[in-house]
Coordinates of C-alpha atoms in Angstrom, one line a residue:
M30 CA -14.1 28.1 8.6
K31 CA -15.9 26.6 5.6
T32 CA -16.8 28.5 2.4
D33 CA -18.7 27.0 -0.5
L34 CA -17.9 28.4 -4.0
T35 CA -20.2 27.2 -7.0
D36 CA -19.2 27.4 -10.7
T37 CA -15.8 28.9 -9.6
T38 CA -12.3 29.2 -10.9
A39 CA -8.7 28.4 -9.4
S40 CA -8.2 32.1 -9.1
K41 CA -11.3 32.6 -6.9
I42 CA -10.4 29.7 -4.7
N43 CA -6.9 31.0 -4.0
K44 CA -8.4 34.3 -3.1
E45 CA -10.8 32.6 -0.7
L46 CA -7.8 30.8 0.8
V47 CA -6.1 34.0 1.5
K48 CA -9.3 35.6 2.9
G49 CA -9.8 32.6 5.2
R50 CA -6.3 32.7 6.5
R51 CA -6.6 36.4 7.3
A52 CA -10.0 35.9 9.1
I53 CA -8.6 33.2 11.4
G54 CA -5.4 35.4 12.1
T55 CA -2.8 33.2 10.3
P56 CA -1.8 35.1 7.1
A57 CA 1.3 33.2 6.7
V58 CA 1.6 29.9 4.9
G59 CA 3.1 27.2 7.3
M60 CA 2.7 24.1 5.4
V61 CA 5.2 21.7 4.2
L62 CA 3.6 20.0 1.1
T63 CA 0.7 19.7 -1.0
L64 CA -1.3 16.5 -0.7
V65 CA -3.8 15.7 -3.7
I66 CA -6.3 13.1 -3.1
V67 CA -8.1 11.8 -6.3
T68 CA -11.2 9.9 -5.2
D69 CA -14.8 9.5 -5.8
E70 CA -17.8 10.8 -3.6
E71 CA -18.1 7.5 -1.9
N72 CA -14.6 7.4 -0.4
A73 CA -14.0 11.1 -0.1
Y74 CA -15.0 11.4 3.6
D75 CA -12.8 8.6 4.9
A76 CA -9.8 9.7 2.8
L77 CA -10.2 13.4 3.8
K78 CA -10.5 12.3 7.5
A79 CA -7.3 10.3 7.1
A80 CA -5.6 13.2 5.5
N81 CA -6.7 15.6 8.3
D82 CA -5.3 13.2 10.9
A83 CA -2.1 12.9 9.2
S84 CA -1.9 16.7 8.9
R85 CA -1.1 17.0 12.6
E86 CA 2.3 15.5 11.8
H87 CA 2.6 17.0 8.4
P88 CA 0.7 20.4 8.0
S89 CA -0.3 20.5 4.4
R90 CA -2.7 21.8 1.8
T91 CA -5.1 19.1 0.9
L92 CA -6.7 19.2 -2.4
V93 CA -9.5 16.6 -2.9
V94 CA -10.3 15.9 -6.5
I95 CA -13.8 14.4 -7.2
K96 CA -14.7 13.6 -10.6
R97 CA -18.5 13.8 -10.9
V98 CA -20.4 11.7 -13.5
S99 CA -23.0 13.7 -15.4
R100 CA -26.2 12.0 -16.0
S101 CA -27.4 13.3 -19.3
P102 CA -25.5 14.1 -22.6
R103 CA -26.3 17.8 -22.2
D104 CA -24.7 17.9 -18.6
R105 CA -21.5 16.4 -20.1
T106 CA -21.0 19.3 -22.5
Q107 CA -21.3 21.8 -19.6
S108 CA -18.0 22.2 -17.6
R109 CA -18.3 23.4 -14.0
L110 CA -16.0 23.5 -11.0
D111 CA -17.5 23.6 -7.5
A112 CA -15.2 24.0 -4.6
E113 CA -15.5 23.8 -0.7
V114 CA -12.6 25.7 1.0
R115 CA -11.9 24.8 4.7
V116 CA -9.4 26.5 6.9
G117 CA -8.7 26.6 10.6
A118 CA -10.3 24.0 12.8
D119 CA -12.3 22.4 9.8
A120 CA -9.1 21.6 8.0
G121 CA -6.8 20.0 10.7
T122 CA -3.5 21.9 10.9
G123 CA -3.5 22.9 7.2
E124 CA -5.8 24.0 4.4
T125 CA -8.4 21.8 2.6
V126 CA -10.0 22.4 -0.7
V127 CA -12.6 19.9 -2.1
L128 CA -13.0 20.2 -5.8
R129 CA -15.9 18.7 -7.6
L130 CA -15.4 18.6 -11.4
Y131 CA -18.2 18.3 -13.9
G132 CA -18.4 17.9 -17.6
E133 CA -15.2 18.2 -19.8
V134 CA -13.1 19.6 -17.0
V135 CA -13.1 16.2 -15.5
D136 CA -10.4 15.1 -18.2
H137 CA -8.4 18.2 -17.4
A138 CA -8.1 18.1 -13.6
Q139 CA -4.4 18.8 -13.8
S140 CA -5.3 22.3 -15.0
V141 CA -7.4 23.0 -12.0
V142 CA -4.9 21.6 -9.5
L143 CA -1.8 23.2 -10.8
P144 CA -2.6 26.8 -9.8
L145 CA -3.5 25.6 -6.3
L146 CA -0.2 23.9 -5.5
L147 CA 1.9 25.5 -2.8
P148 CA 4.9 27.1 -4.4
D149 CA 8.4 25.5 -3.9
A150 CA 6.8 22.6 -1.8
P151 CA 6.7 19.0 -2.7
V152 CA 3.6 17.4 -4.1
V153 CA 2.1 14.0 -3.2
V154 CA -0.7 12.4 -5.0
W155 CA -2.7 9.7 -3.4
W156 CA -5.4 7.4 -5.0
P157 CA -7.4 5.6 -2.2
V158 CA -9.3 3.6 -4.9
D159 CA -9.3 3.2 -8.6
A160 CA -5.6 4.2 -9.2
P161 CA -4.3 4.4 -12.7
L162 CA -2.1 1.4 -14.0
D163 CA 0.7 3.9 -14.6
P164 CA 0.6 6.6 -11.7
A165 CA 3.5 8.4 -13.2
G166 CA 1.9 8.5 -16.6
D167 CA -1.3 10.0 -15.2
P168 CA -1.6 13.9 -15.7
L169 CA -2.1 14.4 -12.0
G170 CA 0.7 11.9 -11.0
A171 CA 3.0 13.7 -13.3
L172 CA 2.9 16.8 -11.0
A173 CA 4.0 14.9 -7.9
Q174 CA 7.3 13.8 -6.4
R175 CA 5.4 11.0 -4.7
R176 CA 2.5 8.7 -5.9
V177 CA 0.7 6.6 -3.5
T178 CA -1.7 3.9 -4.4
D179 CA -3.4 1.0 -2.5
T180 CA -3.6 -2.4 -4.3
Y181 CA -5.7 -3.7 -1.3
S182 CA -8.7 -1.7 -2.7
S183 CA -8.6 -3.3 -6.1
E184 CA -10.6 -6.3 -7.1
Q185 CA -7.5 -8.4 -8.2
P186 CA -4.6 -7.4 -6.1
V187 CA -2.1 -9.8 -7.5
R188 CA -2.7 -8.6 -11.1
E189 CA -2.4 -5.0 -9.7
L190 CA 1.0 -5.8 -8.3
T191 CA 2.0 -7.1 -11.7
A192 CA 1.0 -3.9 -13.3
R193 CA 2.8 -1.8 -10.6
A194 CA 6.0 -3.6 -11.4
D195 CA 5.6 -3.1 -15.1
T196 CA 5.1 0.6 -14.9
Y197 CA 7.2 1.4 -11.7
T198 CA 8.8 4.9 -11.7
P199 CA 10.9 6.2 -8.8
G200 CA 8.5 7.8 -6.5
D201 CA 5.9 5.3 -6.6
T202 CA 4.7 3.5 -3.5
D203 CA 1.8 1.5 -2.2
L204 CA 0.0 1.5 1.2
S205 CA 0.0 -2.5 1.1
W206 CA 3.8 -2.0 1.4
T207 CA 3.6 0.5 4.2
R208 CA 1.4 -2.0 6.3
I209 CA 4.2 -4.3 6.4
T210 CA 7.0 -1.9 7.7
P211 CA 6.5 -3.3 11.4
W212 CA 6.9 -6.7 10.2
R213 CA 9.9 -6.1 8.2
S214 CA 11.5 -4.2 11.1
M215 CA 10.7 -7.0 13.6
L216 CA 12.1 -9.7 11.4
A217 CA 15.3 -7.8 10.6
A218 CA 15.7 -7.2 14.4
A219 CA 15.0 -10.9 15.2
L220 CA 17.8 -12.1 12.8
D221 CA 20.2 -9.6 14.4
Q222 CA 19.9 -11.4 17.6
V223 CA 21.1 -14.8 16.4
T224 CA 23.9 -16.1 14.2
C225 CA 22.3 -18.5 11.9
K226 CA 21.8 -19.5 8.3
V227 CA 18.2 -19.1 6.9
D228 CA 17.2 -22.2 4.8
A229 CA 13.5 -21.2 3.9
V230 CA 10.8 -19.1 4.9
E231 CA 6.9 -19.4 5.2
V232 CA 4.5 -16.5 5.0
E233 CA 1.0 -17.0 6.2
G234 CA -2.0 -14.6 5.7
E235 CA -5.2 -14.0 3.9
E236 CA -5.7 -15.0 0.4
F237 CA -5.5 -12.2 -2.2
N238 CA -3.8 -9.9 0.3
P239 CA -1.0 -7.8 -1.4
S240 CA 0.8 -7.2 1.7
C241 CA 1.4 -10.9 2.2
E242 CA 2.7 -11.1 -1.3
L243 CA 5.0 -8.1 -0.9
L244 CA 6.4 -9.3 2.4
A245 CA 7.1 -12.8 0.7
M246 CA 8.7 -11.0 -2.3
W247 CA 10.9 -8.8 0.0
L248 CA 12.1 -11.9 2.0
A249 CA 12.9 -13.7 -1.2
D250 CA 14.8 -10.8 -2.5
R251 CA 16.8 -10.0 0.6
L252 CA 17.5 -13.6 1.9
D253 CA 17.6 -15.4 -1.5
V254 CA 15.8 -18.4 -0.1
P255 CA 12.7 -20.3 -0.9
V256 CA 9.6 -18.7 0.5
K257 CA 6.4 -20.5 0.8
R258 CA 3.1 -18.6 0.7
S259 CA 0.3 -20.3 2.8
L260 CA -3.2 -19.2 3.5
S261 CA -5.0 -18.5 6.7
S262 CA -8.3 -16.9 7.6
G263 CA -6.5 -13.6 8.8
P264 CA -6.8 -11.0 9.7
G265 CA -4.2 -9.8 7.2
L266 CA -0.7 -11.3 7.9
T267 CA -0.9 -13.9 10.6
A268 CA 2.6 -15.5 10.8
V269 CA 6.1 -15.5 9.4
R270 CA 8.3 -18.6 10.0
L271 CA 12.0 -18.7 9.3
H272 CA 13.5 -22.1 9.1
T273 CA 17.2 -21.8 10.2
D274 CA 20.1 -24.1 11.0
S275 CA 19.9 -23.1 14.6
G276 CA 16.2 -23.6 14.9
P277 CA 12.9 -21.9 13.9
I278 CA 12.2 -18.2 14.3
V279 CA 8.5 -17.5 14.4
L280 CA 6.6 -14.2 14.4
D281 CA 2.9 -15.2 15.0
R282 CA -0.1 -12.7 15.1
A283 CA -3.3 -14.5 15.2
D284 CA -5.6 -11.6 16.4
G285 CA -4.5 -8.7 14.3
S286 CA -3.0 -6.9 17.5
L287 CA -0.5 -8.7 19.6
A288 CA 2.2 -10.9 18.2
T289 CA 4.4 -13.6 19.7
L290 CA 8.1 -13.7 18.8
S291 CA 9.7 -17.2 19.2
I292 CA 13.4 -17.7 18.9
Q293 CA 15.0 -21.1 19.5
G294 CA 16.6 -21.2 23.0
Q295 CA 15.1 -17.8 24.1
P296 CA 11.8 -17.2 25.9
D297 CA 8.8 -16.1 23.8
R298 CA 8.2 -12.5 23.7
A299 CA 4.9 -10.5 23.2
V300 CA 5.3 -7.8 20.5
A301 CA 2.8 -5.1 19.7
L302 CA 1.9 -5.4 16.1
K303 CA -1.4 -4.0 15.6
R304 CA -3.2 -3.4 12.3
R305 CA -2.8 0.4 11.7
D306 CA -5.5 2.7 10.3
T307 CA -5.1 4.7 7.2
A308 CA -4.1 8.0 8.8
E309 CA -1.1 6.3 10.3
L310 CA -0.1 4.8 6.9
I311 CA -0.3 8.3 5.1
A312 CA 1.6 9.9 7.8
E313 CA 4.4 7.2 7.5
E314 CA 4.5 7.8 3.7
L315 CA 4.7 11.5 4.0
R316 CA 7.9 11.3 6.1
R317 CA 10.0 10.4 3.2
L318 CA 9.7 12.1 -0.2
D319 CA 12.6 10.2 -1.8
P320 CA 12.1 7.0 -4.0
D321 CA 11.7 3.7 -2.1
D322 CA 14.3 1.6 -3.7
T323 CA 13.6 -1.4 -1.3
Y324 CA 9.9 -1.5 -2.5
A325 CA 11.1 -1.3 -6.1
S326 CA 13.5 -4.2 -5.6
A327 CA 10.9 -6.4 -3.8
L328 CA 8.2 -5.6 -6.3
R329 CA 10.3 -6.4 -9.4
F330 CA 11.6 -9.6 -7.9
G331 CA 8.2 -11.0 -7.0
V332 CA 6.7 -10.2 -10.4
E333 CA 9.5 -12.1 -12.2
R334 CA 9.3 -15.1 -10.1
L335 CA 5.8 -15.8 -8.7
N336 CA 6.0 -19.4 -9.3
P337 CA 8.6 -21.7 -7.8
S338 CA 10.9 -23.7 -10.1
A339 CA 11.4 -26.4 -7.4
P340 CA 9.2 -28.0 -4.8
F341 CA 9.4 -26.2 -1.4
P342 CA 11.4 -28.3 1.1
E343 CA 8.8 -28.8 3.9
P344 CA 10.2 -28.9 7.4
A345 CA 9.4 -32.0 9.8
P346 CA 6.6 -31.1 12.2
K347 CA 7.4 -31.0 15.8
G348 CA 7.3 -34.4 17.5
E349 CA 7.3 -36.2 14.2
P350 CA 11.1 -36.5 13.3
G351 CA 10.3 -39.3 10.8
S352 CA 8.3 -36.9 8.6
A353 CA 9.7 -36.8 5.0
V354 CA 10.8 -33.4 3.7
G355 CA 8.6 -32.1 1.1
E356 CA 5.6 -34.2 2.4
P357 CA 2.3 -32.2 1.9
D358 CA 0.6 -30.8 5.0
S359 CA -2.7 -29.0 5.6
G360 CA -1.4 -26.0 3.7
Y361 CA -1.1 -25.5 -0.1
S362 CA 1.4 -26.8 -2.6
V363 CA 2.1 -24.5 -5.5
S364 CA 2.3 -25.8 -9.1
A365 CA 5.6 -25.2 -10.8
E366 CA 4.6 -23.9 -14.2
P367 CA 6.7 -21.1 -15.6
V368 CA 5.3 -17.7 -15.9
A369 CA 6.2 -15.6 -18.9
A370 CA 7.4 -12.0 -18.4
G371 CA 4.4 -9.7 -18.2
A372 CA 2.0 -12.5 -17.8
S373 CA -0.9 -12.6 -15.3
A374 CA 0.0 -13.0 -11.7
E375 CA -2.6 -15.8 -11.2
V376 CA -1.2 -19.1 -9.7
A377 CA -2.6 -22.5 -9.8
V378 CA -3.0 -23.8 -6.3
K379 CA -3.9 -27.2 -5.3
A380 CA -6.7 -28.0 -2.8
P381 CA -5.8 -28.5 0.9
V382 CA -5.3 -32.0 2.2
Q383 CA -7.7 -31.3 5.0
G384 CA -10.6 -28.8 4.9
P385 CA -13.2 -28.1 2.1
A386 CA -12.1 -28.5 -1.4
K387 CA -11.7 -25.2 -3.6
A388 CA -13.7 -24.7 -6.5
S389 CA -11.6 -25.4 -9.7
G390 CA -10.8 -22.2 -11.5
E391 CA -10.8 -20.1 -8.3
E392 CA -7.9 -17.8 -8.2
A393 CA -5.5 -18.5 -5.5
A394 CA -2.6 -16.4 -3.9
P395 CA 0.8 -16.7 -5.5
S396 CA 4.0 -18.0 -4.0
A397 CA 7.3 -16.2 -4.5
S398 CA 9.9 -18.4 -6.1
L399 CA 13.3 -18.3 -4.9
K400 CA 17.0 -19.1 -5.1
P401 CA 19.4 -21.0 -2.6
V402 CA 20.5 -19.6 0.6
P403 CA 22.9 -16.9 2.0
S404 CA 23.2 -16.2 5.7
G405 CA 20.6 -14.0 7.7
L406 CA 18.7 -10.9 6.7
S407 CA 20.8 -7.8 6.5
G408 CA 19.8 -5.0 8.7
K409 CA 19.6 -2.8 5.6
A410 CA 16.5 -4.7 4.6
A411 CA 14.3 -2.9 7.1
K412 CA 12.8 0.2 5.7

């Protein structure tokens, strides 16, 4: 059931929701939270579709806030609220209200959303694109227990991660972090199978991919070892290599779907590690409404130490035992210039020995700088 309301108010929207529930024969409210999606018209359809799919696991009232841009000065002085109310089959397993704000009311979206929140239920705010630099300081973010952003959608993801660390408030999270949950779980499980000491780690993935940076930061934080960030053509994360005193441990996913886990002295194993869609990511985030301390620790560690203070010890390639440690390969070596606190997260990267040279001044993905080595990855590192 779908109802359009033009030039309406929050009170009329609430009445229409009650009327819609009665019309479909479910007068009781059986939803567990309120999900507020703050987006633009271009991304509203995809975000709403993902939220409806996630509502099968988490029945919720979904409020989609779309701030419309008025074309003329006269229109900007005229405030108006249009709403589209969906219940029943048109709203997944919950209720959906699409709010389109015009004029001065755009700057007071929280006053429209507040009366529509479910009473005594948690509130989650999600920005699919154009998230504020300080989500907790945003008027809509201040209403929520959890605030979900996505640095992958930003133009400069590494700088965005720096801003997220500077303004982190318990309850903040990011879908770039959620994307690496299977990787973190698999790496922690792999190290639980062997008794070894990890000496260094290499994280390989696309350039400017915040998930790759977050995984490198997490490994650096939990293992306290040097982590090298190398580049590949993707898709997304492609490999993690753990150099240990009992042989390498490699988790390699070249096609974005099926990975291979290789542990010294054991047969290679195929691991399902597909790239998940947005609905699965949102559903995972809605399973926990408490602060994610692991995310906070990894984020802060990486921002403070984006550049290495010492050269990365390069392992000898297979079949070439005479190769010198630290000898450059076809990857990237990272400059060791210190980064001031709060500085930009851009990192100077030298051109690869093989392949086309990169243009001078092109921004490159950072590496996490790290400390010397304890033994393996604790099981508590997995989310």
